[in-house]
Tab-separated table of C-alpha atoms in Angstrom:
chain	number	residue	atom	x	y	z
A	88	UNK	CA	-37.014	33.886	-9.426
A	89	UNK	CA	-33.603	32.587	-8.472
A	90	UNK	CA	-33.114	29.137	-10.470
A	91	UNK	CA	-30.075	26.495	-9.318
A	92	UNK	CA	-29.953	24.582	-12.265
A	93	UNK	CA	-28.408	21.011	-11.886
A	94	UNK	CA	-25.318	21.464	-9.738
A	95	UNK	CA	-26.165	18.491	-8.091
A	96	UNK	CA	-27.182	17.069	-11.231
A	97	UNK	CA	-23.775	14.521	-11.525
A	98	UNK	CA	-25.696	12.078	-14.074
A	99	UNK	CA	-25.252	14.748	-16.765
A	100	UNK	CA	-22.807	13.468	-19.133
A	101	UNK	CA	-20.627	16.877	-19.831
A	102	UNK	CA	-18.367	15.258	-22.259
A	103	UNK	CA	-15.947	17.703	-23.762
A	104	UNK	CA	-16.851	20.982	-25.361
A	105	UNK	CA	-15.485	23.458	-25.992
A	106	UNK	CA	-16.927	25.799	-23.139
A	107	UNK	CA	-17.975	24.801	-20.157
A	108	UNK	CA	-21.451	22.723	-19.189
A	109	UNK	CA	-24.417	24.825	-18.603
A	110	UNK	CA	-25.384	21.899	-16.705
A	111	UNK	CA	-22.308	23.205	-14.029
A	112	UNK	CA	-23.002	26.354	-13.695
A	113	UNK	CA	-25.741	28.435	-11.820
A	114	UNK	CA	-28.404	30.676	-13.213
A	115	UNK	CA	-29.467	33.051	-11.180
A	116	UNK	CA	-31.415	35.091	-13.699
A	117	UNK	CA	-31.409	38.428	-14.391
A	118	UNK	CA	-29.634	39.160	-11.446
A	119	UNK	CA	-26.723	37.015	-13.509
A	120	UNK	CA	-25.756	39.906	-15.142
A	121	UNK	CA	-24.938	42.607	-12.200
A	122	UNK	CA	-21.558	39.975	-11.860
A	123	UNK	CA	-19.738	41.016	-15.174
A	124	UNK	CA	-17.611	38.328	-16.567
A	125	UNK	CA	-13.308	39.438	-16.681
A	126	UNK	CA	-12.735	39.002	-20.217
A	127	UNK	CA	-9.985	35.921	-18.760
A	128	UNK	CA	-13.289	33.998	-18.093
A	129	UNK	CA	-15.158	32.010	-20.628
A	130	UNK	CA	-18.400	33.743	-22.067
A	131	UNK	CA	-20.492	31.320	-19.662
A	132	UNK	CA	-18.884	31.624	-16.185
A	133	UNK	CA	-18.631	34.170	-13.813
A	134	UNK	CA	-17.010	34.680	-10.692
A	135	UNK	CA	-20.082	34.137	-8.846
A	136	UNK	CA	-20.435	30.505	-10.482
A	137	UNK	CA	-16.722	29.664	-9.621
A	138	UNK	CA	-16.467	31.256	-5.886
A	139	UNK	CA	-20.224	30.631	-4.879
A	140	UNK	CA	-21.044	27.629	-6.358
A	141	UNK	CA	-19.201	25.045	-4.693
A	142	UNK	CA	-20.349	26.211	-1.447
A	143	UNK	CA	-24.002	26.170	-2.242
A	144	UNK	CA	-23.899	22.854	-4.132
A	145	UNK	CA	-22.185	21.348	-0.835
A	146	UNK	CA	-22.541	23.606	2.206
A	147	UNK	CA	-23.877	20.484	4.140
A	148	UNK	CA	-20.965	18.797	4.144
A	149	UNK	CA	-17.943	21.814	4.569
A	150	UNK	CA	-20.620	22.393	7.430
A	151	UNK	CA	-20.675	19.177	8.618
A	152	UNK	CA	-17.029	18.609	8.205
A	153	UNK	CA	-15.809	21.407	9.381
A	154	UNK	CA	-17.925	21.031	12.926
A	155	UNK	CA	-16.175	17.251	12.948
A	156	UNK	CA	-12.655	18.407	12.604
A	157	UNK	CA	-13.389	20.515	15.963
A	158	UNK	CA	-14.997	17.796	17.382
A	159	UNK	CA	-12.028	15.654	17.017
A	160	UNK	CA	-9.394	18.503	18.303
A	161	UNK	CA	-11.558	19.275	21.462
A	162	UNK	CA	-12.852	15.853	21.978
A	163	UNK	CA	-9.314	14.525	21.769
A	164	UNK	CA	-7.650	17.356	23.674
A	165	UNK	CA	-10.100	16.586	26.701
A	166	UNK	CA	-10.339	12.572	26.394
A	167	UNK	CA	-6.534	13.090	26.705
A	168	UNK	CA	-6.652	15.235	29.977
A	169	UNK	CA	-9.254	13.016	31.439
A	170	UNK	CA	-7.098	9.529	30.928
A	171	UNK	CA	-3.695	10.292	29.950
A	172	UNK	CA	-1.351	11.154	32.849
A	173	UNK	CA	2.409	11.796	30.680
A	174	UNK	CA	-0.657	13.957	28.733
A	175	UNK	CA	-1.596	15.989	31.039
A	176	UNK	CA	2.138	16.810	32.156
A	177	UNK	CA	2.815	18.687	28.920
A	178	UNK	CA	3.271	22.221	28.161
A	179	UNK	CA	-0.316	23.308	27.528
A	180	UNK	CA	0.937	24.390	23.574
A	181	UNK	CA	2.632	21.035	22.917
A	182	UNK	CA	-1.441	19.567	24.826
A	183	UNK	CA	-2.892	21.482	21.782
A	184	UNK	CA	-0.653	20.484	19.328
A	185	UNK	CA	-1.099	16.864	20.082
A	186	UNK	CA	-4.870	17.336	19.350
A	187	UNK	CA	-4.034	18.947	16.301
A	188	UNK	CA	-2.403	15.853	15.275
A	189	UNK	CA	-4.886	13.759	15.904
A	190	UNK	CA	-7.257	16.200	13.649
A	191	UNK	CA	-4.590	15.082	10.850
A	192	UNK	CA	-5.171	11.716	11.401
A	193	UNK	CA	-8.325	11.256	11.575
A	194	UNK	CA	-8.193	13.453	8.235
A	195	UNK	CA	-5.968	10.504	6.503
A	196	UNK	CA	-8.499	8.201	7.286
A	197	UNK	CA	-11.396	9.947	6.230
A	198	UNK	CA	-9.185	11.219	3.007
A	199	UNK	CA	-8.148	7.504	2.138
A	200	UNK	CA	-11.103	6.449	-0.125
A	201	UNK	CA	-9.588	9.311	-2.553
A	202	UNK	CA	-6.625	7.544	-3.041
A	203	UNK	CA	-9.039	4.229	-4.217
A	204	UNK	CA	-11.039	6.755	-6.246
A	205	UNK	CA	-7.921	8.132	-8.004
A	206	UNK	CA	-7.313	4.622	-9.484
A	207	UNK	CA	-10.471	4.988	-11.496
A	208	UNK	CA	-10.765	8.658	-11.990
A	209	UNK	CA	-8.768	8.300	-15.216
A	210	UNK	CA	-10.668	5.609	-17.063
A	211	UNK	CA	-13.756	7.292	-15.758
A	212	UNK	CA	-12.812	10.933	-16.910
A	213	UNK	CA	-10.340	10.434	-19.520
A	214	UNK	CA	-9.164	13.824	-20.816
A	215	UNK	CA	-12.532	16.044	-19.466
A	216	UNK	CA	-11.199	18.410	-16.836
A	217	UNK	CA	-14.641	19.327	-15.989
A	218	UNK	CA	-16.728	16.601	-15.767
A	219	UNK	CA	-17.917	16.000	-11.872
A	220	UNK	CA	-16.760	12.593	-10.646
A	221	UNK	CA	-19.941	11.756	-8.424
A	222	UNK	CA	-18.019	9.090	-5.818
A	223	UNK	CA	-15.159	12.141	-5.267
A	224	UNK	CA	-17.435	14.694	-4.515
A	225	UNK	CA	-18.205	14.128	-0.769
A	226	UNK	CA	-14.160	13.672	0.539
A	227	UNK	CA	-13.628	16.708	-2.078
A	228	UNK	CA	-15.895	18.836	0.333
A	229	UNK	CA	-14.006	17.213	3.449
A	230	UNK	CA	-10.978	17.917	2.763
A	231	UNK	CA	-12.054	21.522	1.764
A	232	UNK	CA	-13.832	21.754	5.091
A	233	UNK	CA	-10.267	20.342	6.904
A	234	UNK	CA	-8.176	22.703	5.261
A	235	UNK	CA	-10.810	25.579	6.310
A	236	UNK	CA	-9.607	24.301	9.655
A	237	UNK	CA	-6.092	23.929	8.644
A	238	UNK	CA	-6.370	28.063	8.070
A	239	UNK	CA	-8.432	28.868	11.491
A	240	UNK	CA	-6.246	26.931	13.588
A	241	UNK	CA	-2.523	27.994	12.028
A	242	UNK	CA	-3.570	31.762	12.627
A	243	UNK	CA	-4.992	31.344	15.756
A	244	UNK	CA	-1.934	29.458	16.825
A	245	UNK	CA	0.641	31.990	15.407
A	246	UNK	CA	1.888	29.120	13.319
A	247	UNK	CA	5.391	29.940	10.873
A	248	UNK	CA	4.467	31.748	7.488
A	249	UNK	CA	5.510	27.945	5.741
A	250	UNK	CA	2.779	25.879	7.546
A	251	UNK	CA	0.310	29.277	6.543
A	252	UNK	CA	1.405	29.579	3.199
A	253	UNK	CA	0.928	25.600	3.211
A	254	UNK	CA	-2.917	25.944	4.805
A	255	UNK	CA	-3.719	29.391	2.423
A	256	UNK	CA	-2.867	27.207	-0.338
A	257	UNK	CA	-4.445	24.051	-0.006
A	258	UNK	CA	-7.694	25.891	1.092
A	259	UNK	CA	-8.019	28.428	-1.884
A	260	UNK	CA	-6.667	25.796	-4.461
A	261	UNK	CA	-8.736	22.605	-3.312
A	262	UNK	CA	-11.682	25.089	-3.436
A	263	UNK	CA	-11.337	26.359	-6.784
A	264	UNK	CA	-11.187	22.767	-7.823
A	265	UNK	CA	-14.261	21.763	-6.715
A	266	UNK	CA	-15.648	23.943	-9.291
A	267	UNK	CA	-15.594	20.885	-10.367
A	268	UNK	CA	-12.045	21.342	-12.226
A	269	UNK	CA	-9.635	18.597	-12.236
A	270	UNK	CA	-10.952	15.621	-10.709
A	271	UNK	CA	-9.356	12.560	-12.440
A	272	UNK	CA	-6.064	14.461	-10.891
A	273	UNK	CA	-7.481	16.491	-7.809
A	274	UNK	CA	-7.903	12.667	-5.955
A	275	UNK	CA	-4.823	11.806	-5.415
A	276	UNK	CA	-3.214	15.007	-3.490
A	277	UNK	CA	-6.162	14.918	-1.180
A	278	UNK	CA	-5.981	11.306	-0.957
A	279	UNK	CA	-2.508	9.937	-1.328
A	280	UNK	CA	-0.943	12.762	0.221
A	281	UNK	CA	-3.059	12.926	3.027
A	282	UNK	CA	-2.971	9.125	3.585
A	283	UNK	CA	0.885	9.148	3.704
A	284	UNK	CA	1.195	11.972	6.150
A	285	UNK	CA	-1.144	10.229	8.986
A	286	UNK	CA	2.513	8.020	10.295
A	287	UNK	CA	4.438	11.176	10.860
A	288	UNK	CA	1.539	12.375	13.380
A	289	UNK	CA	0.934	9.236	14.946
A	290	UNK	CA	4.519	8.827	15.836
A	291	UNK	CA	4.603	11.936	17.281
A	292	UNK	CA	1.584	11.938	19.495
A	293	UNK	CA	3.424	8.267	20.295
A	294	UNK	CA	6.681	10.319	21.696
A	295	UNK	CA	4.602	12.980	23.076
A	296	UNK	CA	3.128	10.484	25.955
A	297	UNK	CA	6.486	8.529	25.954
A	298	UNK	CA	4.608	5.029	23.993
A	299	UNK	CA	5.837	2.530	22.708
A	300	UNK	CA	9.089	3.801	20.602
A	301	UNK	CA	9.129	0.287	18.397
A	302	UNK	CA	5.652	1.512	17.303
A	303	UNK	CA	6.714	5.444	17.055
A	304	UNK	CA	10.334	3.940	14.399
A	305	UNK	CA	8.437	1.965	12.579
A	306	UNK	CA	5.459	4.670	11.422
A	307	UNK	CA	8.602	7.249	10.898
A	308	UNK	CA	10.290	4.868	8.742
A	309	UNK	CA	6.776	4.029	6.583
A	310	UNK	CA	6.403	7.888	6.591
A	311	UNK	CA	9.296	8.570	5.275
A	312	UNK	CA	9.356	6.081	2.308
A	313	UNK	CA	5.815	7.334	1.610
A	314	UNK	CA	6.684	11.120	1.901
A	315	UNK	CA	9.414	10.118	-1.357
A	316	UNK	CA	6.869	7.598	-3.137
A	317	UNK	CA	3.680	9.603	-2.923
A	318	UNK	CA	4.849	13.450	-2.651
A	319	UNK	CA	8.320	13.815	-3.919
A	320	UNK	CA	8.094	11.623	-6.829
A	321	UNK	CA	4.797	10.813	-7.416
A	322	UNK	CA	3.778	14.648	-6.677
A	323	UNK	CA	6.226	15.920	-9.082
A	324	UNK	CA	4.876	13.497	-12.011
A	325	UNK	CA	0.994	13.983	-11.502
A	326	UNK	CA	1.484	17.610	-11.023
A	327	UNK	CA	3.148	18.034	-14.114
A	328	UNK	CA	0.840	16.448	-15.837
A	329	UNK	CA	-2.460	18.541	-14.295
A	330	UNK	CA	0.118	21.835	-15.289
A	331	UNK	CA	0.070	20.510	-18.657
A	332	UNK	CA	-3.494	19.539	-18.913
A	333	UNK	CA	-4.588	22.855	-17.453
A	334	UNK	CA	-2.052	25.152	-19.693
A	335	UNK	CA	-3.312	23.244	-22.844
A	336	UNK	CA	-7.011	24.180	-21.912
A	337	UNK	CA	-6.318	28.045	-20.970
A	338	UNK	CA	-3.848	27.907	-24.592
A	339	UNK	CA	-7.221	26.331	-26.892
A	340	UNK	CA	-9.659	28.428	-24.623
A	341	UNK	CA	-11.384	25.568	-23.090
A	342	UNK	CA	-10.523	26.035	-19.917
A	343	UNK	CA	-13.274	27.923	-17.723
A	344	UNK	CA	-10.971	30.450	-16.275
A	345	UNK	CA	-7.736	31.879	-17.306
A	346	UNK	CA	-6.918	33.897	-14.159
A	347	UNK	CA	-8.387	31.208	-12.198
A	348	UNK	CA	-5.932	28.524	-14.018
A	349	UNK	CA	-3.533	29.958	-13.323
A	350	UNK	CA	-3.767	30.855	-9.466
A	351	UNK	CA	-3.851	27.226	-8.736
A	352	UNK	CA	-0.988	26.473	-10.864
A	353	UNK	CA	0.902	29.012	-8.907
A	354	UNK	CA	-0.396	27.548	-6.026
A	355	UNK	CA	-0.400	23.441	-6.597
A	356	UNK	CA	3.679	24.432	-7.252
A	357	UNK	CA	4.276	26.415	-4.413
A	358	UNK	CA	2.737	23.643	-2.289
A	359	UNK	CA	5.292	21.004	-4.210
A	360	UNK	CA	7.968	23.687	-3.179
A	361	UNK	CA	7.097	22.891	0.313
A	362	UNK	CA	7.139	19.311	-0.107
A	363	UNK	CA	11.275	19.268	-1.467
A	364	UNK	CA	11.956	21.530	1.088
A	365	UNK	CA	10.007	19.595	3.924
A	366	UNK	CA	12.129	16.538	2.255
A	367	UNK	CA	15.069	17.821	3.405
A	368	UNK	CA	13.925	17.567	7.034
A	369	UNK	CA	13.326	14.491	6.283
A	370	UNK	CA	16.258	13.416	5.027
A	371	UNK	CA	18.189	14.862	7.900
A	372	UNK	CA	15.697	12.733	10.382
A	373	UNK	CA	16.618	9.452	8.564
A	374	UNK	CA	20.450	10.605	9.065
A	375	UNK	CA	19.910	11.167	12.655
A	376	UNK	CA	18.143	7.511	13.155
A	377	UNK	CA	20.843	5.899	11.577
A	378	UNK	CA	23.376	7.676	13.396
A	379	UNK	CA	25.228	9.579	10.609
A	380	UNK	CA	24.684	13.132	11.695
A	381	UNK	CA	24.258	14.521	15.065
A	382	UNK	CA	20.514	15.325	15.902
A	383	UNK	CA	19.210	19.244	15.232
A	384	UNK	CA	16.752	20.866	17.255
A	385	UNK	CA	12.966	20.952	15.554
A	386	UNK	CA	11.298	24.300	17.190
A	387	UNK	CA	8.313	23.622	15.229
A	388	UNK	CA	6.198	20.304	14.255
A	389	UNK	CA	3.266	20.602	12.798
A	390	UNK	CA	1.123	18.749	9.449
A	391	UNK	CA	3.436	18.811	6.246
């Protein structure tokens, strides 16, 4: 008889040990053993119990989610057509990329209670990399479910290999982490980042329908002081903190996976590669606005 043994169970204390919580993991019995473990894993998780057990312990929501991020792209994409007349003028593509937009913003707002949570992840966590923080669990699954999305939509699109390498990425590594792995750090890309990037979009689904361009400045300008605070500078210092938290646990053998550790190091950096070299655009938009170099053709916006 298959047995799911407490991964909903959050009020377990899991402290810190030295392997990781039965409580975490799922036992399915005998049939346990027909997944062998690599020898990178510790002696009580298997593949199964990091790739599987996420989505049964929260299926609900990356269902749920995921059917509300379509909502929001169709349902804006035809609310548009039905009221907005410089909307319906556009190029059908630049139509679809306006709802895709408003799929990121509505993802910043449902993403911003992370960035509350990540305030109190730390004094709630301390040093246990494993130990499920119960309010994050819910926009965890969201923003899993919106970067599902992220991956559908940028292939189906024929998107540029950065904004796929970007949703690949942020899908595989934000799923991994729900393990749970990571959560007094995990908060505040999915939150802060997420938050920050909602200004960019708005002001350009403000240009696309020619609005009002003091409104359109203003959110570019607060975007691009939040793109330095929050992902340049505060990116670089949180992730290089998680890299050292997770290298010290794969170096003393505490940390659940080896192989898995270090995919989403790889990953969480090439992600921060992204984010110096999306900087740079940036940079060279704030140079345009104030008139100091002569504007450069952008064949491609999408989500940063």
């Amino acid at each position: 008889m298959v047995l799911l043994e407490v991964l909903l169970d959050v009020g377990v204390d899991a402290g810190r040990h030295q392997e990781v919580p039965h409580s975490l993991l799922i036992d399915f019995g005998p049939t346990r053993n027909m997944i062998a473990p690599f020898s990178a894993l510790r002696e009580n998780v298997t593949w199964y119990d990091i790739l599987a057990g996420p989505l049964l312990r929260d299926w609900q929501v990356l269902a749920a989610g995921l059917i509300f991020w379509f909502a929001v792209q169709y349902g804006s994409y035809y609310a548009m057509m039905r009221c907005s007349g410089p909307f319906r003028r556009l190029p059908e593509k630049e139509r679809w990329a306006w709802s895709h937009r408003a799929v990121a913003v509505a993802n910043g707002l449902v993403c911003s209670p992370s960035a509350y949570l990540w305030w109190f992840a730390a004094d709630t966590l301390g040093d246990d990399l494993y130990k499920m923080y119960e309010p994050y669990r819910i926009p965890h699954a969201l923003i899993v479910s919106y970067f599902f999305w992220d991956c559908l939509v940028c292939f189906a699109g024929g998107w540029s290999w950065l904004f796929k390498c970007h949703a690949i990425c942020s899908f595989t590594g934000t799923y991994m982490l729900a393990f749970p792995c990571s959560h007094r750090y995990v908060p505040y890309f999915t939150g802060c980042f997420e938050l920050s990037n909602a200004f960019i979009h708005v002001a350009e689904m403000i240009d696309a329908v020619d609005g009002p361009q003091t409104v359109s400045a203003v959110s570019k300008a607060i975007f691009a002081v939040l793109f330095f605070l929050i992902r340049v500078l505060g990116g670089t210092v949180i992730v290089i903190a998680w890299t050292n938290a997770m290298v010290s646990a794969m170096y003393h053998r505490t940390a659940h996976s080896d192989i898995c550790g270090a995919i989403m190091i790889i990953e969480v950096w090439l992600v921060m590669g992204l984010q110096y070299a999306w900087f740079g655009e940036v940079l060279r938009g704030v140079k345009e606005a104030l008139g100091i170099s002569s504007p450069k053709p952008i064949h491609e916006k999408r989500s940063q």
